[in-house]
Short mmCIF file of C-alpha atoms in Angstrom, two decimals:
data_model
loop_
_atom_site.label_atom_id
_atom_site.label_comp_id
_atom_site.label_asym_id
_atom_site.label_seq_id
_atom_site.Cartn_x
_atom_site.Cartn_y
_atom_site.Cartn_z
CA MET A 1 -207.43 -147.15 244.73
CA HIS A 2 -207.19 -149.97 247.25
CA ASN A 3 -204.65 -150.72 249.92
CA PRO A 4 -203.22 -154.23 249.71
CA SER A 5 -203.97 -155.00 253.38
CA LEU A 6 -206.65 -157.58 252.63
CA THR A 7 -208.08 -160.71 254.12
CA ALA A 8 -207.15 -164.08 252.68
CA PRO A 9 -209.77 -166.50 251.30
CA THR A 10 -211.08 -169.31 253.46
CA PRO A 11 -209.74 -172.76 252.59
CA THR A 12 -213.20 -173.93 251.51
CA SER A 13 -213.92 -171.00 249.21
CA PRO A 14 -214.83 -172.16 245.68
CA VAL A 15 -214.09 -168.74 244.22
CA ILE A 16 -210.79 -168.35 242.33
CA ARG A 17 -208.79 -165.32 243.40
CA LEU A 18 -207.32 -163.86 240.21
CA LEU A 19 -204.75 -161.06 240.16
CA LEU A 20 -204.25 -159.29 236.82
CA ILE A 21 -201.01 -157.28 236.47
CA ILE A 22 -200.61 -154.65 233.74
CA PRO A 23 -198.39 -151.55 233.29
CA SER A 24 -201.26 -149.07 232.83
CA LEU A 25 -204.92 -148.72 231.96
CA ASP A 26 -204.32 -146.51 228.93
CA GLU A 27 -206.81 -146.50 226.06
CA SER A 28 -205.03 -149.22 224.07
CA GLY A 29 -205.73 -152.73 222.85
CA ALA A 30 -204.33 -154.90 225.65
CA GLU A 31 -205.86 -152.68 228.32
CA LYS A 32 -209.23 -152.94 226.60
CA GLN A 33 -209.04 -156.73 226.48
CA LEU A 34 -208.12 -156.86 230.17
CA ALA A 35 -211.12 -154.69 231.06
CA LEU A 36 -213.47 -156.83 228.95
CA LEU A 37 -212.13 -159.99 230.56
CA ALA A 38 -212.14 -158.71 234.14
CA THR A 39 -215.70 -157.40 233.91
CA GLY A 40 -216.93 -160.45 231.98
CA LEU A 41 -215.78 -163.21 234.32
CA PRO A 42 -218.62 -164.61 236.47
CA ARG A 43 -218.44 -163.02 239.91
CA ASP A 44 -219.64 -166.16 241.68
CA GLN A 45 -216.60 -168.03 240.34
CA PHE A 46 -213.85 -165.40 240.22
CA ASP A 47 -212.69 -162.71 242.63
CA VAL A 48 -210.75 -160.38 240.34
CA ARG A 49 -208.23 -157.72 241.32
CA VAL A 50 -206.04 -155.53 239.05
CA ALA A 51 -202.53 -154.37 239.94
CA VAL A 52 -201.44 -151.41 237.78
CA LEU A 53 -197.72 -150.73 237.80
CA THR A 54 -197.45 -147.16 236.52
CA ARG A 55 -200.68 -145.24 235.96
CA THR A 56 -204.39 -145.72 235.57
CA GLY A 57 -206.40 -144.47 232.60
CA PRO A 58 -209.79 -144.59 230.90
CA TYR A 59 -210.43 -148.26 231.69
CA ALA A 60 -210.09 -147.69 235.44
CA GLU A 61 -213.59 -146.22 235.51
CA GLN A 62 -215.05 -149.29 233.79
CA LEU A 63 -213.33 -151.63 236.24
CA THR A 64 -214.32 -149.59 239.29
CA ALA A 65 -217.94 -149.42 238.14
CA ALA A 66 -217.94 -153.21 238.01
CA GLY A 67 -216.66 -153.39 241.58
CA ILE A 68 -213.18 -154.61 240.65
CA PRO A 69 -210.45 -153.29 243.00
CA ILE A 70 -207.43 -151.55 241.46
CA ASP A 71 -204.05 -151.29 243.18
CA LEU A 72 -201.87 -148.54 241.72
CA LEU A 73 -198.19 -149.21 242.49
CA HIS A 74 -196.66 -145.98 241.09
CA LYS A 75 -193.70 -147.52 239.29
CA ARG A 76 -191.18 -144.80 238.42
CA PHE A 77 -188.23 -146.57 236.82
CA LYS A 78 -187.71 -149.44 234.38
CA PHE A 79 -186.39 -151.46 237.30
CA ASP A 80 -188.05 -150.19 240.46
CA PRO A 81 -187.30 -152.12 243.69
CA VAL A 82 -190.06 -150.25 245.51
CA THR A 83 -192.62 -151.52 243.01
CA ILE A 84 -191.31 -155.06 243.45
CA TRP A 85 -191.75 -154.69 247.21
CA LYS A 86 -195.30 -153.32 246.81
CA LEU A 87 -196.29 -156.09 244.44
CA ARG A 88 -194.81 -158.76 246.71
CA SER A 89 -196.71 -157.26 249.67
CA LEU A 90 -199.96 -157.31 247.70
CA ILE A 91 -199.50 -160.94 246.71
CA ARG A 92 -198.59 -162.03 250.25
CA SER A 93 -201.56 -160.27 251.83
CA TRP A 94 -204.24 -161.06 249.26
CA LYS A 95 -202.99 -164.57 248.42
CA PRO A 96 -204.26 -164.94 244.84
CA ASP A 97 -204.82 -168.45 243.50
CA LEU A 98 -203.61 -167.38 240.08
CA ILE A 99 -201.74 -164.45 238.50
CA HIS A 100 -202.25 -163.32 234.90
CA THR A 101 -199.72 -160.77 233.62
CA TRP A 102 -199.98 -158.45 230.60
CA LEU A 103 -197.42 -156.66 228.40
CA PHE A 104 -193.67 -156.55 228.91
CA ALA A 105 -193.48 -154.71 232.24
CA GLY A 106 -196.42 -156.62 233.71
CA ASN A 107 -195.00 -159.93 232.53
CA THR A 108 -191.55 -159.10 233.90
CA TYR A 109 -192.56 -157.81 237.34
CA GLY A 110 -195.19 -160.51 237.81
CA ARG A 111 -192.74 -163.31 237.09
CA LEU A 112 -189.91 -161.79 239.11
CA VAL A 113 -192.15 -161.51 242.17
CA ALA A 114 -194.44 -164.52 241.91
CA GLY A 115 -193.03 -166.92 239.35
CA ALA A 116 -191.25 -169.21 241.81
CA PRO A 117 -192.13 -172.89 242.43
CA SER A 118 -193.64 -171.97 245.79
CA GLY A 119 -195.75 -169.14 244.36
CA PRO A 120 -199.12 -169.16 242.59
CA PRO A 121 -199.27 -170.15 238.90
CA VAL A 122 -198.37 -167.30 236.54
CA ILE A 123 -200.02 -167.00 233.12
CA VAL A 124 -198.20 -164.60 230.80
CA SER A 125 -200.19 -162.79 228.11
CA GLU A 126 -198.31 -161.80 224.96
CA ARG A 127 -200.12 -159.51 222.54
CA CYS A 128 -197.77 -159.00 219.60
CA VAL A 129 -195.01 -160.51 217.48
CA ASP A 130 -192.48 -158.53 219.47
CA SER A 131 -189.62 -158.28 217.00
CA TRP A 132 -189.31 -154.63 218.10
CA LYS A 133 -188.01 -155.54 221.56
CA ALA A 134 -184.48 -154.57 222.54
CA ARG A 135 -181.94 -157.36 223.04
CA TRP A 136 -182.02 -156.98 226.81
CA GLN A 137 -185.81 -157.38 226.78
CA LEU A 138 -185.65 -160.54 224.68
CA TRP A 139 -182.88 -161.86 226.94
CA LEU A 140 -185.05 -161.22 230.01
CA ASP A 141 -188.04 -162.92 228.39
CA ARG A 142 -185.89 -166.01 227.83
CA LYS A 143 -184.56 -165.97 231.39
CA LEU A 144 -188.09 -165.86 232.80
CA VAL A 145 -189.44 -168.82 230.84
CA ASN A 146 -188.81 -171.12 233.83
CA ARG A 147 -190.92 -168.81 236.02
CA THR A 148 -193.89 -169.07 233.63
CA THR A 149 -196.71 -171.57 234.05
CA LEU A 150 -198.39 -170.86 230.71
CA LEU A 151 -198.00 -168.35 227.90
CA VAL A 152 -201.13 -167.19 226.09
CA GLY A 153 -200.98 -165.39 222.75
CA ASN A 154 -203.88 -163.61 221.10
CA SER A 155 -203.01 -165.15 217.72
CA GLN A 156 -201.15 -168.19 216.45
CA PRO A 157 -198.25 -166.08 215.05
CA VAL A 158 -197.66 -164.61 218.52
CA VAL A 159 -197.44 -168.08 220.05
CA ASP A 160 -195.17 -169.23 217.21
CA PHE A 161 -192.84 -166.29 217.88
CA TYR A 162 -192.50 -167.10 221.59
CA ARG A 163 -192.09 -170.85 221.04
CA GLN A 164 -188.47 -170.17 220.05
CA PHE A 165 -187.77 -168.98 223.61
CA GLY A 166 -187.94 -172.54 224.91
CA TYR A 167 -191.64 -173.15 225.60
CA ASP A 168 -192.97 -176.59 224.75
CA ASP A 169 -196.45 -176.86 223.26
CA SER A 170 -197.98 -177.95 226.57
CA ARG A 171 -197.29 -174.47 227.98
CA LEU A 172 -198.62 -172.48 225.01
CA ARG A 173 -202.20 -171.44 224.31
CA VAL A 174 -204.01 -169.23 221.80
CA ILE A 175 -207.01 -167.22 223.01
CA ARG A 176 -208.08 -164.64 220.46
CA ASN A 177 -209.32 -161.17 221.32
CA GLY A 178 -212.97 -160.49 221.97
CA LEU A 179 -215.00 -157.70 220.41
CA PRO A 180 -218.15 -156.33 222.10
CA LEU A 181 -220.81 -156.32 219.39
CA ASP A 182 -224.56 -155.92 219.32
CA PRO A 183 -226.52 -158.17 216.94
CA THR A 184 -227.57 -155.08 214.99
CA PRO A 185 -225.04 -152.81 213.22
CA PRO A 186 -223.91 -149.70 215.11
CA PRO A 187 -225.90 -146.50 214.51
CA PRO A 188 -224.25 -143.72 212.50
CA HIS A 189 -222.23 -141.05 214.30
CA PRO A 190 -224.69 -138.27 215.27
CA ASP A 191 -222.59 -135.72 213.37
CA ARG A 192 -221.70 -138.01 210.47
CA GLU A 193 -222.62 -135.84 207.51
CA ASN A 194 -221.06 -132.70 208.96
CA LEU A 195 -217.81 -134.53 209.75
CA ARG A 196 -217.62 -136.00 206.26
CA ARG A 197 -218.07 -132.55 204.75
CA GLN A 198 -215.28 -131.18 206.96
CA TRP A 199 -212.89 -133.98 206.04
CA SER A 200 -213.60 -133.79 202.29
CA ASP A 201 -213.57 -130.02 201.74
CA ASN A 202 -217.33 -130.17 201.11
CA HIS A 203 -217.08 -132.69 198.27
CA PRO A 204 -220.61 -133.80 197.30
CA ASP A 205 -219.71 -137.51 197.10
CA PRO A 206 -216.51 -138.28 199.04
CA PHE A 207 -214.91 -141.68 199.54
CA ILE A 208 -213.26 -141.60 202.96
CA PHE A 209 -210.78 -144.28 203.95
CA GLY A 210 -209.51 -144.14 207.50
CA PHE A 211 -207.33 -145.52 210.24
CA VAL A 212 -207.77 -145.53 214.03
CA GLY A 213 -204.84 -146.31 216.29
CA ARG A 214 -201.48 -145.29 217.65
CA LEU A 215 -199.24 -143.27 215.33
CA ALA A 216 -196.14 -145.42 215.75
CA PRO A 217 -193.56 -146.56 213.17
CA GLN A 218 -194.87 -150.13 212.84
CA LYS A 219 -198.28 -148.80 211.73
CA ARG A 220 -196.73 -147.36 208.54
CA ILE A 221 -199.21 -144.47 208.35
CA GLU A 222 -196.96 -142.89 205.71
CA ASP A 223 -198.09 -145.66 203.33
CA LEU A 224 -201.68 -144.47 203.74
CA ILE A 225 -200.58 -140.92 202.96
CA TRP A 226 -198.69 -142.15 199.90
CA ALA A 227 -201.88 -143.90 198.77
CA ALA A 228 -203.81 -140.64 199.16
CA GLU A 229 -201.19 -138.91 197.01
CA LEU A 230 -201.38 -141.61 194.32
CA LEU A 231 -205.18 -141.49 194.32
CA LYS A 232 -205.18 -137.79 193.45
CA SER A 233 -204.59 -138.61 189.80
CA ALA A 234 -207.20 -141.40 189.73
CA ARG A 235 -210.17 -139.70 191.39
CA ASP A 236 -211.07 -136.40 192.97
CA ASN A 237 -213.12 -137.77 195.87
CA ALA A 238 -210.64 -139.92 197.88
CA TYR A 239 -209.79 -138.63 201.36
CA LEU A 240 -207.78 -140.08 204.25
CA VAL A 241 -208.75 -139.57 207.91
CA VAL A 242 -206.45 -140.73 210.73
CA ALA A 243 -207.66 -140.82 214.34
CA GLY A 244 -205.05 -141.39 217.03
CA ASP A 245 -201.95 -139.95 218.60
CA GLY A 246 -198.36 -141.00 218.98
CA PRO A 247 -194.73 -140.07 218.43
CA LEU A 248 -195.09 -139.63 214.65
CA ARG A 249 -198.03 -137.24 214.58
CA ASN A 250 -196.06 -134.07 213.72
CA ASP A 251 -193.87 -135.89 211.20
CA LEU A 252 -196.93 -137.32 209.46
CA ARG A 253 -198.51 -133.89 209.20
CA LYS A 254 -195.35 -132.51 207.62
CA PHE A 255 -195.22 -135.49 205.27
CA ALA A 256 -198.78 -134.90 204.07
CA ASP A 257 -198.22 -131.17 203.70
CA TYR A 258 -195.07 -131.79 201.64
CA PHE A 259 -197.24 -133.47 199.01
CA GLY A 260 -199.84 -130.71 199.14
CA LEU A 261 -202.41 -132.96 200.81
CA GLN A 262 -203.69 -130.43 203.34
CA LYS A 263 -207.24 -130.94 202.04
CA ARG A 264 -206.87 -134.65 201.36
CA VAL A 265 -205.44 -135.91 204.66
CA THR A 266 -206.94 -135.15 208.09
CA LEU A 267 -205.10 -136.05 211.30
CA LEU A 268 -207.62 -135.86 214.12
CA GLY A 269 -205.37 -136.71 217.07
CA HIS A 270 -206.70 -138.70 219.99
CA ARG A 271 -210.48 -139.16 220.00
CA HIS A 272 -212.69 -140.63 222.71
CA ASP A 273 -215.34 -141.36 220.07
CA ALA A 274 -212.99 -143.36 217.83
CA ARG A 275 -215.35 -146.34 217.66
CA GLU A 276 -218.26 -144.14 216.59
CA LEU A 277 -216.04 -142.40 214.03
CA LEU A 278 -215.76 -145.67 212.13
CA THR A 279 -219.34 -145.19 210.96
CA CYS A 280 -218.18 -142.05 209.14
CA PHE A 281 -215.67 -143.99 207.01
CA ASP A 282 -216.29 -145.79 203.73
CA ALA A 283 -213.32 -148.14 204.24
CA PHE A 284 -210.62 -148.89 206.81
CA ALA A 285 -206.94 -149.42 206.03
CA LEU A 286 -204.24 -151.02 208.20
CA ALA A 287 -200.70 -150.84 206.77
CA SER A 288 -198.77 -152.31 209.74
CA ASP A 289 -195.65 -154.38 209.21
CA PHE A 290 -196.34 -156.35 212.42
CA GLU A 291 -199.26 -156.82 214.79
CA GLY A 292 -200.47 -159.25 217.43
CA GLN A 293 -204.18 -159.14 216.74
CA SER A 294 -205.27 -155.65 215.79
CA ASN A 295 -208.16 -154.35 217.91
CA SER A 296 -208.67 -151.45 215.50
CA LEU A 297 -208.98 -153.83 212.54
CA MET A 298 -211.47 -155.93 214.49
CA GLU A 299 -213.46 -152.82 215.44
CA ALA A 300 -213.63 -151.76 211.79
CA MET A 301 -214.79 -155.20 210.71
CA GLY A 302 -217.36 -155.22 213.51
CA ALA A 303 -218.66 -151.87 212.27
CA GLY A 304 -219.32 -153.44 208.87
CA LEU A 305 -216.59 -151.60 206.98
CA PRO A 306 -214.68 -153.06 204.05
CA VAL A 307 -211.12 -153.38 205.31
CA LEU A 308 -207.71 -153.36 203.66
CA ALA A 309 -204.95 -155.00 205.70
CA THR A 310 -201.34 -155.95 205.15
CA ASP A 311 -200.36 -159.51 204.33
CA ILE A 312 -198.99 -160.53 207.72
CA PRO A 313 -200.02 -163.70 209.62
CA PRO A 314 -202.14 -162.05 212.38
CA ASN A 315 -204.14 -160.08 209.79
CA ARG A 316 -204.73 -163.24 207.75
CA GLU A 317 -206.41 -164.78 210.81
CA LEU A 318 -209.00 -162.00 210.55
CA VAL A 319 -209.18 -161.22 206.83
CA THR A 320 -209.62 -163.65 203.95
CA HIS A 321 -208.76 -161.86 200.72
CA ASP A 322 -211.83 -160.89 198.68
CA GLU A 323 -214.11 -162.60 201.21
CA THR A 324 -213.94 -160.60 204.45
CA GLY A 325 -211.67 -157.82 203.19
CA ILE A 326 -208.65 -157.08 201.04
CA ILE A 327 -205.09 -158.21 201.75
CA PHE A 328 -202.14 -156.30 200.24
CA PRO A 329 -198.35 -156.69 200.61
CA VAL A 330 -196.55 -154.66 203.28
CA GLY A 331 -195.13 -151.45 201.82
CA GLU A 332 -196.85 -151.82 198.43
CA ARG A 333 -198.39 -148.37 198.24
CA VAL A 334 -199.39 -148.64 194.58
CA VAL A 335 -201.28 -151.87 195.28
CA LEU A 336 -202.99 -150.24 198.26
CA ALA A 337 -204.02 -147.21 196.19
CA ARG A 338 -205.31 -149.47 193.42
CA GLN A 339 -207.43 -151.47 195.86
CA ILE A 340 -208.85 -148.33 197.48
CA ASN A 341 -209.72 -147.07 194.01
CA ARG A 342 -211.44 -150.39 193.30
CA LEU A 343 -213.61 -150.02 196.40
CA ALA A 344 -214.40 -146.38 195.70
CA ALA A 345 -215.66 -147.36 192.25
CA ASN A 346 -217.80 -150.24 193.48
CA PRO A 347 -220.24 -149.53 196.34
CA GLU A 348 -221.76 -153.01 196.04
CA GLU A 349 -218.33 -154.58 196.61
CA CYS A 350 -217.94 -152.40 199.71
CA ARG A 351 -221.25 -153.63 201.07
CA ARG A 352 -220.44 -157.27 200.35
CA LEU A 353 -217.04 -157.16 202.03
CA GLY A 354 -218.31 -155.10 204.97
CA THR A 355 -221.21 -157.45 205.65
CA ALA A 356 -218.94 -160.49 205.54
CA ALA A 357 -216.39 -158.80 207.82
CA ARG A 358 -219.00 -158.03 210.45
CA GLN A 359 -220.37 -161.58 210.32
CA LYS A 360 -216.84 -162.92 210.83
CA MET A 361 -216.53 -160.89 214.04
CA LEU A 362 -219.97 -161.99 215.28
CA ASP A 363 -219.23 -165.66 214.58
CA ASP A 364 -215.64 -166.02 215.80
CA PHE A 365 -214.57 -163.09 218.00
CA SER A 366 -217.23 -162.47 220.62
CA VAL A 367 -216.34 -161.32 224.13
CA ASP A 368 -218.35 -164.21 225.57
CA ARG A 369 -216.17 -166.71 223.71
CA MET A 370 -212.97 -165.01 224.89
CA VAL A 371 -214.12 -164.87 228.53
CA LYS A 372 -215.25 -168.52 228.54
CA GLU A 373 -211.91 -169.68 227.12
CA TYR A 374 -209.95 -167.78 229.77
CA ALA A 375 -212.25 -168.96 232.57
CA GLU A 376 -211.72 -172.58 231.54
CA LEU A 377 -207.96 -172.05 231.27
CA TYR A 378 -207.87 -170.56 234.77
CA ARG A 379 -209.78 -173.52 236.21
CA GLN A 380 -207.51 -176.04 234.51
CA THR A 381 -204.37 -174.21 235.64
CA ILE A 382 -205.12 -174.33 239.37
CA LYS A 383 -206.29 -177.95 239.43
#
């Protein structure tokens, strides 16, 4: 990690000094997008630095390998005056031309420290329709609007949610997530057939529908388990596999066991090969009641899987019903089970939807497109 005792740029330097501020570098969606952006910006035009408030994580290695400095500030409390002092010292010594903050803590600390008229422009990145926030968090977001240069959402519904806080349209932008994809489909997981046998109790022809992501309440993983229970009476080859960890993992295991689904539902926990695991699935299901723009849904579509996603605005930006996937109402477990059964009975439909989903990602959600849109926004902001 770097010490913030750095030299300032020369007045004639054409390179934009960009400071990204984020709470951690955990293996989650926002952190992934930050790493893709930071490593994708042209080095002859941007000098990028990342300030991490609390802890590093898997994406630190990717950033370091690309030569991007990381400043770890060791935040210990929700409101930590020492972290504010460290961040202020970093900004004063390095003198960034522009600050781009991520997630609630990053957005809050960045605006408190730098979002004054005399400071550099501050772009706030919002990643979700944050109806989950506590009242004090929403109150703070409103109070900091006047310390915000621009707010960028990763989907139109996110921007629409934050418009109510007092932003006019001139200060709102939509830049959608980017997905790193090769022109050719990903190769199968090297242990694909063995894993499928393990997950399906050695069934000769299993249909495996899966989910990859955090096991949190808004993901409604219990709806996927309910669907597995309902499918028992319709077919003997439907199995659910869930990769990810979170506060509900033990409760979800108990829930599945209560219905006698020990052999029908597999909870893998956290996996470093989650992206490769997608090639072991026959379909992907996302039951969330709110999202910003789901990285896991995008990954599944990029892998060429037929996807089932809840009927919420951010998902509808990715999935067109019966064209690039299947949309079903939030909480409608019977509808979900019926649609999974439909896919399991129709391999050609799976191929059609999966092919269209992957093409959608290639056409509209490339990393190059995302990086170019941010680079142009940065240039416009400091003019």
